[in-house]
mmCIF file of C-alpha atoms in Angstrom:
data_model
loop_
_atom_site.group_PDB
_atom_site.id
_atom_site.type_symbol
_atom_site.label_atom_id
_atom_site.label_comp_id
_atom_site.label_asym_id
_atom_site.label_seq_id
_atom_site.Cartn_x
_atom_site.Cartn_y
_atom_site.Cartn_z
ATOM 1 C CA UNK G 1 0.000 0.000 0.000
ATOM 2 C CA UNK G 2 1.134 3.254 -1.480
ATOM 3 C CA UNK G 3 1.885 5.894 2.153
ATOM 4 C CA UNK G 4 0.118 8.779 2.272
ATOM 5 C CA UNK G 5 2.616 12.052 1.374
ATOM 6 C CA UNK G 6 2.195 15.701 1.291
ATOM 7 C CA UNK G 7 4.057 17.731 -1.544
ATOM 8 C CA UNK G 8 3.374 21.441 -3.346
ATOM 9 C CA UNK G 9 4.426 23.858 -5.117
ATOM 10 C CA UNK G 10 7.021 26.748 -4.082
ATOM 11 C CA UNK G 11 7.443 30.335 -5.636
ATOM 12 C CA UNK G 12 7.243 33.738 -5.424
ATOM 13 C CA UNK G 13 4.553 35.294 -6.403
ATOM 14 C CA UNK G 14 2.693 31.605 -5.881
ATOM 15 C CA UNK G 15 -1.222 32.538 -5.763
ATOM 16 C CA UNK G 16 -1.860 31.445 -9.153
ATOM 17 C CA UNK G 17 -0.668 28.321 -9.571
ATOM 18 C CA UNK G 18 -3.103 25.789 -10.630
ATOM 19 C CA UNK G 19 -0.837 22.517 -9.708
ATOM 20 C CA UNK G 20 -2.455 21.706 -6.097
ATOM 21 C CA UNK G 21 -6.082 21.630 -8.515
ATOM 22 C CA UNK G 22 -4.142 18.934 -10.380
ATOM 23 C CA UNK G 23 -2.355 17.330 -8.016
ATOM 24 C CA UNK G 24 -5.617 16.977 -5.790
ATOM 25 C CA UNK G 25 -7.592 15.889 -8.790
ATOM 26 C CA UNK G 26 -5.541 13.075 -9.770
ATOM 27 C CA UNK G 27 -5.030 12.259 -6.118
ATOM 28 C CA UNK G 28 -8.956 11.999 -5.717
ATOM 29 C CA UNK G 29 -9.357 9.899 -8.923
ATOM 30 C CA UNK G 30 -6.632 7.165 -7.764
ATOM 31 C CA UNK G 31 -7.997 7.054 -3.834
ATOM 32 C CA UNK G 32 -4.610 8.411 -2.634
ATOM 33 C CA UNK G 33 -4.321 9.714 0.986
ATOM 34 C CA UNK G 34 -2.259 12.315 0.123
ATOM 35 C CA UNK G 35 -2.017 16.205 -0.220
ATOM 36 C CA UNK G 36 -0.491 19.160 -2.425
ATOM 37 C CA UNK G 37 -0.063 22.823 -1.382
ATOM 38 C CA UNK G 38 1.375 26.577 -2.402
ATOM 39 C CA UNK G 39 4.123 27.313 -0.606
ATOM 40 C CA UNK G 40 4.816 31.145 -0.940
ATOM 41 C CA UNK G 41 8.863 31.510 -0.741
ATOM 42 C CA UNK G 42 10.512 34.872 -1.338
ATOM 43 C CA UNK G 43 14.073 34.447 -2.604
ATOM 44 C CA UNK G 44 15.949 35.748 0.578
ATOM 45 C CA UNK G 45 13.657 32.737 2.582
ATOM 46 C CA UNK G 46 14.610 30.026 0.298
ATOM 47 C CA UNK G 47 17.515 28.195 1.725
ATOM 48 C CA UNK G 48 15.604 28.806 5.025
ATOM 49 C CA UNK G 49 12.376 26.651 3.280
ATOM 50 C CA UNK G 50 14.224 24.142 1.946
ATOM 51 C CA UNK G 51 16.351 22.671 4.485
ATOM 52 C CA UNK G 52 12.973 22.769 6.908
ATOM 53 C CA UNK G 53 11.704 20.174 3.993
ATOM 54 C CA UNK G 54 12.127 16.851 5.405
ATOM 55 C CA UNK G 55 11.240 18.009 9.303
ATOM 56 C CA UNK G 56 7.620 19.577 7.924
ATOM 57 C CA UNK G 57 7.350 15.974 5.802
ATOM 58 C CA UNK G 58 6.630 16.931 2.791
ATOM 59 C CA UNK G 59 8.097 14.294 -0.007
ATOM 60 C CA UNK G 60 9.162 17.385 -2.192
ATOM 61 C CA UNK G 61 8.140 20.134 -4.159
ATOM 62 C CA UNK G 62 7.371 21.481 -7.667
ATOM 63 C CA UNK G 63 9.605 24.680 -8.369
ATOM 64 C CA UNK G 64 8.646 27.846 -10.128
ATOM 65 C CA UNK G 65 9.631 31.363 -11.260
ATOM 66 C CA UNK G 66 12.395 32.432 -9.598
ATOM 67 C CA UNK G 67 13.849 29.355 -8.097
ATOM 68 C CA UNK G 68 14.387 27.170 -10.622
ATOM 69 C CA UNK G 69 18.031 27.978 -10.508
ATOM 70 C CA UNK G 70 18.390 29.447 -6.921
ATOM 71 C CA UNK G 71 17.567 26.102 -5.453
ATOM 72 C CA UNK G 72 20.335 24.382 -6.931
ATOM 73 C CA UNK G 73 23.094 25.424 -4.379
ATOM 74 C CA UNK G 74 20.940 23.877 -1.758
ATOM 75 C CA UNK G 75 20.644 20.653 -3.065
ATOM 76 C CA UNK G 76 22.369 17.338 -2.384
ATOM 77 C CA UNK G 77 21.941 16.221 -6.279
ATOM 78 C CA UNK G 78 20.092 16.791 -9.139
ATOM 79 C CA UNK G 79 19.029 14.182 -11.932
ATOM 80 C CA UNK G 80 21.017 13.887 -15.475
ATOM 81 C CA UNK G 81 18.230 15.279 -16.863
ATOM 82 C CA UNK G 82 18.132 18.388 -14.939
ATOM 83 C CA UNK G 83 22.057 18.970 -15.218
ATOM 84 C CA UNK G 84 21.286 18.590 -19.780
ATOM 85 C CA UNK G 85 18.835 21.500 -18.857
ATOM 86 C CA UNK G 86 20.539 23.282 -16.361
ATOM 87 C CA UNK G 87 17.912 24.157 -13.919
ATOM 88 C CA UNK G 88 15.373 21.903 -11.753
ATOM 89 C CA UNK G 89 11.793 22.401 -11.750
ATOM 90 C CA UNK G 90 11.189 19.560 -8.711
ATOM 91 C CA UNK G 91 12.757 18.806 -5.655
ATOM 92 C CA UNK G 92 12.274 15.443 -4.055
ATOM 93 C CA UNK G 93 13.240 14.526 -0.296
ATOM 94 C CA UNK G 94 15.085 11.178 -0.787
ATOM 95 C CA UNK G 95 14.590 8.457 1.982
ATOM 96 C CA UNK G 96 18.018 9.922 3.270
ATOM 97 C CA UNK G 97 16.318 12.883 4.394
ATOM 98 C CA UNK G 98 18.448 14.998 1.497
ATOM 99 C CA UNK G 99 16.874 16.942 -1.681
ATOM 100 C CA UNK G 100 17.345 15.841 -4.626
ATOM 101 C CA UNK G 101 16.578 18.079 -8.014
ATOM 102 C CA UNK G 102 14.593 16.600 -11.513
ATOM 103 C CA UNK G 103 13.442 18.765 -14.032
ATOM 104 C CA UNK G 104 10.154 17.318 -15.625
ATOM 105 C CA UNK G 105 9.505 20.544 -17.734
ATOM 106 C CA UNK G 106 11.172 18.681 -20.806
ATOM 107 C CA UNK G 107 8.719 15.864 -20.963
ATOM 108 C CA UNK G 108 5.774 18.517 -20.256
ATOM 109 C CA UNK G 109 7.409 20.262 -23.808
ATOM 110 C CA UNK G 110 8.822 17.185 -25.664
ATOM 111 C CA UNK G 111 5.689 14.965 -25.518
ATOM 112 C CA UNK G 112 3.050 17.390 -27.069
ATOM 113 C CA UNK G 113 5.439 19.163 -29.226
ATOM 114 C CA UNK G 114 8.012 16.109 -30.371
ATOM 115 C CA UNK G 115 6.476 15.465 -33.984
ATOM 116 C CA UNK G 116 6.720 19.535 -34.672
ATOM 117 C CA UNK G 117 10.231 19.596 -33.764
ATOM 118 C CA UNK G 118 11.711 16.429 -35.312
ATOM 119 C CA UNK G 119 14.255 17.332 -37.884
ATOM 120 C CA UNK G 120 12.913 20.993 -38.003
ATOM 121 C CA UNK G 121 13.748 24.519 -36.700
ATOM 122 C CA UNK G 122 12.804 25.316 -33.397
ATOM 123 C CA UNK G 123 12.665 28.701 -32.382
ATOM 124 C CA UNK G 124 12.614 29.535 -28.127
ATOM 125 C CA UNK G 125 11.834 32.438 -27.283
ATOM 126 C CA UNK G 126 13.411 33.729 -23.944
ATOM 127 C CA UNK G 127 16.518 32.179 -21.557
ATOM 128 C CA UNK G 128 15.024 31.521 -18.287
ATOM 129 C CA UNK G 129 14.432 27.890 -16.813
ATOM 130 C CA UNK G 130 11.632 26.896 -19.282
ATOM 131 C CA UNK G 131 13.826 28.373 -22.340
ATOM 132 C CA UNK G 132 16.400 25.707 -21.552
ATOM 133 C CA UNK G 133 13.842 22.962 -20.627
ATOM 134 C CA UNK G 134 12.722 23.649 -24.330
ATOM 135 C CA UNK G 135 15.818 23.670 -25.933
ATOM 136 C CA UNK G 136 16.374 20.065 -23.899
ATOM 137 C CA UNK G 137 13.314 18.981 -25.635
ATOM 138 C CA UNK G 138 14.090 20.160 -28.770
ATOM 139 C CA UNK G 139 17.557 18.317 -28.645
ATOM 140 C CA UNK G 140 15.933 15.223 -27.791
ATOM 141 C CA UNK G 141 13.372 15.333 -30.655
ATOM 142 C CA UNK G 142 16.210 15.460 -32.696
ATOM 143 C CA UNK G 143 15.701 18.974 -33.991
ATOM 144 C CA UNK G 144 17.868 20.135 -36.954
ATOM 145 C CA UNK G 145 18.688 23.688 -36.266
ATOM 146 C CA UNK G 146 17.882 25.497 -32.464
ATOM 147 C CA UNK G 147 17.370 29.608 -32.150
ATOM 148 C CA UNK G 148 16.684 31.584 -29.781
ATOM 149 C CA UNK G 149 15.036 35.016 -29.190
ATOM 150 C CA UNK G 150 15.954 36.767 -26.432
ATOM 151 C CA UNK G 151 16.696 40.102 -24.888
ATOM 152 C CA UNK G 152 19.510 38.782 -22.573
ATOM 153 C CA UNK G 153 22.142 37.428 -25.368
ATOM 154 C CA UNK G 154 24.452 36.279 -23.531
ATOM 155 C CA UNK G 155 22.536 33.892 -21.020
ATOM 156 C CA UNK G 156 20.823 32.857 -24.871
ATOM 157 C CA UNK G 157 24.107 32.099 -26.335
ATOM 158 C CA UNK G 158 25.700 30.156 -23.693
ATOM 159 C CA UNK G 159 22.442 27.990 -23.651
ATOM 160 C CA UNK G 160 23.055 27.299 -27.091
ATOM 161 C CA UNK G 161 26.184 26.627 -27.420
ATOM 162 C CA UNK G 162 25.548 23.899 -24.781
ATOM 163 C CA UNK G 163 22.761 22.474 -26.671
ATOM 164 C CA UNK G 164 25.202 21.908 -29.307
ATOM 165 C CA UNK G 165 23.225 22.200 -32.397
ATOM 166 C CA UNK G 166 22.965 24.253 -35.403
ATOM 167 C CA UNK G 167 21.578 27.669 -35.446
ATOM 168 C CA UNK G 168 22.230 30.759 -32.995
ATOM 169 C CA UNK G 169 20.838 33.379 -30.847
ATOM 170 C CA UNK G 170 18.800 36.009 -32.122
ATOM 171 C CA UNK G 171 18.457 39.753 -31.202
ATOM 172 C CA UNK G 172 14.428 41.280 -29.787
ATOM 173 C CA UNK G 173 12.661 41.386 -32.703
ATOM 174 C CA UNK G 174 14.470 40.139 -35.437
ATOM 175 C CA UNK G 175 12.235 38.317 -38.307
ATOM 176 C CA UNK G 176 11.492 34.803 -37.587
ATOM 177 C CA UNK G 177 13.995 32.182 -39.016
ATOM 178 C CA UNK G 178 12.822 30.706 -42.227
ATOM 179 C CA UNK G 179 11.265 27.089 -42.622
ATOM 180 C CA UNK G 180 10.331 26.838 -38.356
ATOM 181 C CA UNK G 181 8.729 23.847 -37.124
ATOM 182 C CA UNK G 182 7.746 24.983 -33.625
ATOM 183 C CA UNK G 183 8.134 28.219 -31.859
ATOM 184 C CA UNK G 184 7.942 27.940 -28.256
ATOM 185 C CA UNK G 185 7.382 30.760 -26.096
ATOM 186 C CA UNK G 186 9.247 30.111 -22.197
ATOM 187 C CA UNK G 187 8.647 33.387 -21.022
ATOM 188 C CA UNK G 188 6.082 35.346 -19.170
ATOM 189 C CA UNK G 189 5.237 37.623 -21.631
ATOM 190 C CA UNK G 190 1.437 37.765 -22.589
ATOM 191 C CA UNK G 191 0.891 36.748 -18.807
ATOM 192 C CA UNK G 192 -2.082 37.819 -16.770
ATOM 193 C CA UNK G 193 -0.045 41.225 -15.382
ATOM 194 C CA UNK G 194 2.544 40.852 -18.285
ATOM 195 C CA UNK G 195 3.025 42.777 -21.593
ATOM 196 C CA UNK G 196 1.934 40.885 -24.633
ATOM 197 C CA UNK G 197 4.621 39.153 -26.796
ATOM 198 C CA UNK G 198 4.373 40.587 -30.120
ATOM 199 C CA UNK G 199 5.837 38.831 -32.894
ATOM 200 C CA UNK G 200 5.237 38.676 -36.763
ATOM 201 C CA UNK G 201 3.984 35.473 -37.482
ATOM 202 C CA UNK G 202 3.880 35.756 -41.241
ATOM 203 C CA UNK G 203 6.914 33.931 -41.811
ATOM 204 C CA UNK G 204 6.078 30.800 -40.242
ATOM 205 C CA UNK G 205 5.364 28.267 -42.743
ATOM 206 C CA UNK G 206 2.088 26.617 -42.779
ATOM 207 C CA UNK G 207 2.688 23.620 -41.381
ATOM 208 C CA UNK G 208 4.320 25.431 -38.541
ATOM 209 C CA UNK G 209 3.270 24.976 -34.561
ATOM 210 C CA UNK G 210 2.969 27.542 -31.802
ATOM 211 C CA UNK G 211 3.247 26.303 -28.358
ATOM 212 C CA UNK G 212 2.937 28.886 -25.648
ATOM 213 C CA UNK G 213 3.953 28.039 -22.107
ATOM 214 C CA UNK G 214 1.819 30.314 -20.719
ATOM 215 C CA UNK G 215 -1.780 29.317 -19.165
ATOM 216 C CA UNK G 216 -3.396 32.141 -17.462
ATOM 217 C CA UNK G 217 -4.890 32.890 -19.476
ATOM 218 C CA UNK G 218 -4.821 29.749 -21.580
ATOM 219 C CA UNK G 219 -6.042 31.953 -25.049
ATOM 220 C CA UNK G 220 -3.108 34.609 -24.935
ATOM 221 C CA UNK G 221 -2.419 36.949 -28.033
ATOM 222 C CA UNK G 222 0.053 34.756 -29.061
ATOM 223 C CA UNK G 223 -1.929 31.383 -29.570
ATOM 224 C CA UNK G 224 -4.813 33.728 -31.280
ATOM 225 C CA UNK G 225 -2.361 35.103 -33.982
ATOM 226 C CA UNK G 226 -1.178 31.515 -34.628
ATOM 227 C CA UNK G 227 -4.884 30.557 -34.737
ATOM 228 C CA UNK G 228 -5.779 33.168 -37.140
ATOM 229 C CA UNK G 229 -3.241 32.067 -39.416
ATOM 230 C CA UNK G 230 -4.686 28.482 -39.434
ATOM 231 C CA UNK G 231 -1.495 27.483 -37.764
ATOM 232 C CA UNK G 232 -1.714 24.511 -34.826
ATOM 233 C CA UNK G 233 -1.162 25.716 -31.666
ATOM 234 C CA UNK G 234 -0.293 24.032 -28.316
ATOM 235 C CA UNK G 235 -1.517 25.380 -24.903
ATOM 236 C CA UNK G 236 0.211 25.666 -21.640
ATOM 237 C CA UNK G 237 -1.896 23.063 -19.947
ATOM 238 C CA UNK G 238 -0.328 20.946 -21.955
ATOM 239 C CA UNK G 239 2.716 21.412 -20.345
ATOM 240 C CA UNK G 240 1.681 22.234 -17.231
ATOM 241 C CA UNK G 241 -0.207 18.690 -17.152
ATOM 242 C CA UNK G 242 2.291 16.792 -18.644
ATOM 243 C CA UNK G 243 5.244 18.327 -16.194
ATOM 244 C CA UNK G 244 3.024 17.709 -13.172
ATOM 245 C CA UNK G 245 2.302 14.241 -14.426
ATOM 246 C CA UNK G 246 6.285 12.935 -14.165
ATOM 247 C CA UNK G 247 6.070 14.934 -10.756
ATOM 248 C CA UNK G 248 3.093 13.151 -9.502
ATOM 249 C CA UNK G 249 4.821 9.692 -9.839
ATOM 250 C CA UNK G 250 7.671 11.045 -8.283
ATOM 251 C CA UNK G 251 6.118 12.511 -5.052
ATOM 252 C CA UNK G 252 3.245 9.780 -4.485
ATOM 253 C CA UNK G 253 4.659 6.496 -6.469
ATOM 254 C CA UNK G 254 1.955 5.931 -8.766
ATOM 255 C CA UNK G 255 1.175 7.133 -12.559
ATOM 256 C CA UNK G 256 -0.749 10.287 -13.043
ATOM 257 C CA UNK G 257 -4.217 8.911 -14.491
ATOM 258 C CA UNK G 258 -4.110 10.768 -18.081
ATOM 259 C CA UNK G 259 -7.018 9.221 -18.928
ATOM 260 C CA UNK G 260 -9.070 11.687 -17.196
ATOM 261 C CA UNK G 261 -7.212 14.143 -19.089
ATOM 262 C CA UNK G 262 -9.818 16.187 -20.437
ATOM 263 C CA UNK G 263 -12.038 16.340 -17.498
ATOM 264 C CA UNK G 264 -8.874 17.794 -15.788
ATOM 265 C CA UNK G 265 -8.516 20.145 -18.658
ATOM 266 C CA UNK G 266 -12.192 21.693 -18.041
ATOM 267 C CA UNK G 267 -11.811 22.153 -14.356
ATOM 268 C CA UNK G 268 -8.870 24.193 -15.040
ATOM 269 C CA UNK G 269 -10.553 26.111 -17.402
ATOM 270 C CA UNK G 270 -13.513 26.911 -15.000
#
């Protein structure tokens, strides 16, 4: 029998997370005795949060804007994957009372978006912790060339020169690179509270795929452009499902049940 464990989500601002919905749902559908919460965590608390982890028993936590790189000083380990992306999105107490650090934001990317990125161009927009989870995705789908827009160029360029693919960094607002499979947008922009992004989507070919990260709210200006352009489009509950899914099975060692999927998907949209 499967022990009852608490987890949640830490960040700062945290209010608007939608993962303990999730989390609780799935927990609900499978009969688990378990729990998720928000944590709120300002940046000059963190250290002080973490290491109080394993004495408040929680089995870990999902990790948001900004900590997805802060935590990693404080941790004992992180996963392979996480070191290919460079940042963790999940921290996990390990049965020796240490934290360990995954990052499931690549699977949350690479399994709605891997057929749109397989020997194409991929363009990322921004060079943050979900910029780099992309560009891990986009490696693994075996992308041909990698770009990324950015304002901050040199964080951009030394994430792709480590992905080690074809392509380069690109400057705010430069035109689209030609023949792109998928452009994924890893930043807040168009964000409840955020500036739009605006970009010029008339160079994307037909056949091209916008997937924006961003989920509140889950239309944003970007995924309407696409739309009006006939172009497919992926929303961020798709990765925000998908990421929380490889998290689930870490924190309460069972499988998210997908098959509920799109019952999930209209309680989030509520």
């Amino acid at each position: 029998m499967i022990q009852p464990a608490v987890a949640g989500v830490i960040g700062w601002p945290i209010a608007h997370s939608k993962s303990p919905l999730i989390h609780r749902f799935w927990l609900g559908k499978l009969g688990l005795d378990g729990d998720y919460s928000r944590f709120p965590v300002a940046p000059d608390r963190l250290g002080q949060f973490l290491a109080a982890m394993p004495a408040m028993g929680l089995r870990g936590v999902n990790v948001t804007v900004p900590h997805k790189l802060l935590a990693i000083p404080h941790l004992a380990s992180i996963s392979a994957g996480a070191t290919a992306v460079g940042a963790i999105n999940t921290i996990l107490v390990g049965a020796d009372g240490q934290l360990h650090g995954h990052n499931t934001d690549v699977a949350g990317i690479h399994v709605p978006a891997a057929a749109a990125m397989a020997a194409r161009t991929v363009l990322v927009v921004g060079s943050g912790g979900a910029a780099r989870a992309g560009v891990a995705a986009a490696r693994q789908a075996g992308a041909a060339h990698l770009w990324l827009l950015a304002r901050n160029q040199v964080e951009a360029r030394a994430i792709h020169t480590a992905s080690g693919l074809p392509g380069g960094v690109m400057p705010w607002g430069a035109p689209l690179p030609d023949g792109t499979g998928l452009l994924f947008n890893a930043t807040q922009l168009g964000m409840v509270g955020q500036p739009p992004l605006e970009l010029d989507l008339t160079r994307l070919p037909q056949d091209a795929t916008v997937f924006d990260a961003v989920y509140a709210p889950l239309e944003t200006g970007l995924l309407k452009a696409a739309r009006a352009r006939g172009l497919a489009t992926i929303d961020g509950l798709a990765m925000l499902i998908g990421q929380a899914a490889e998290a689930f099975a870490l924190f309460f060692g069972a499988p998210a049940p997908r098959a509920h999927d799109d019952e999930l998907r209209r309680l989030l949209t509520k």
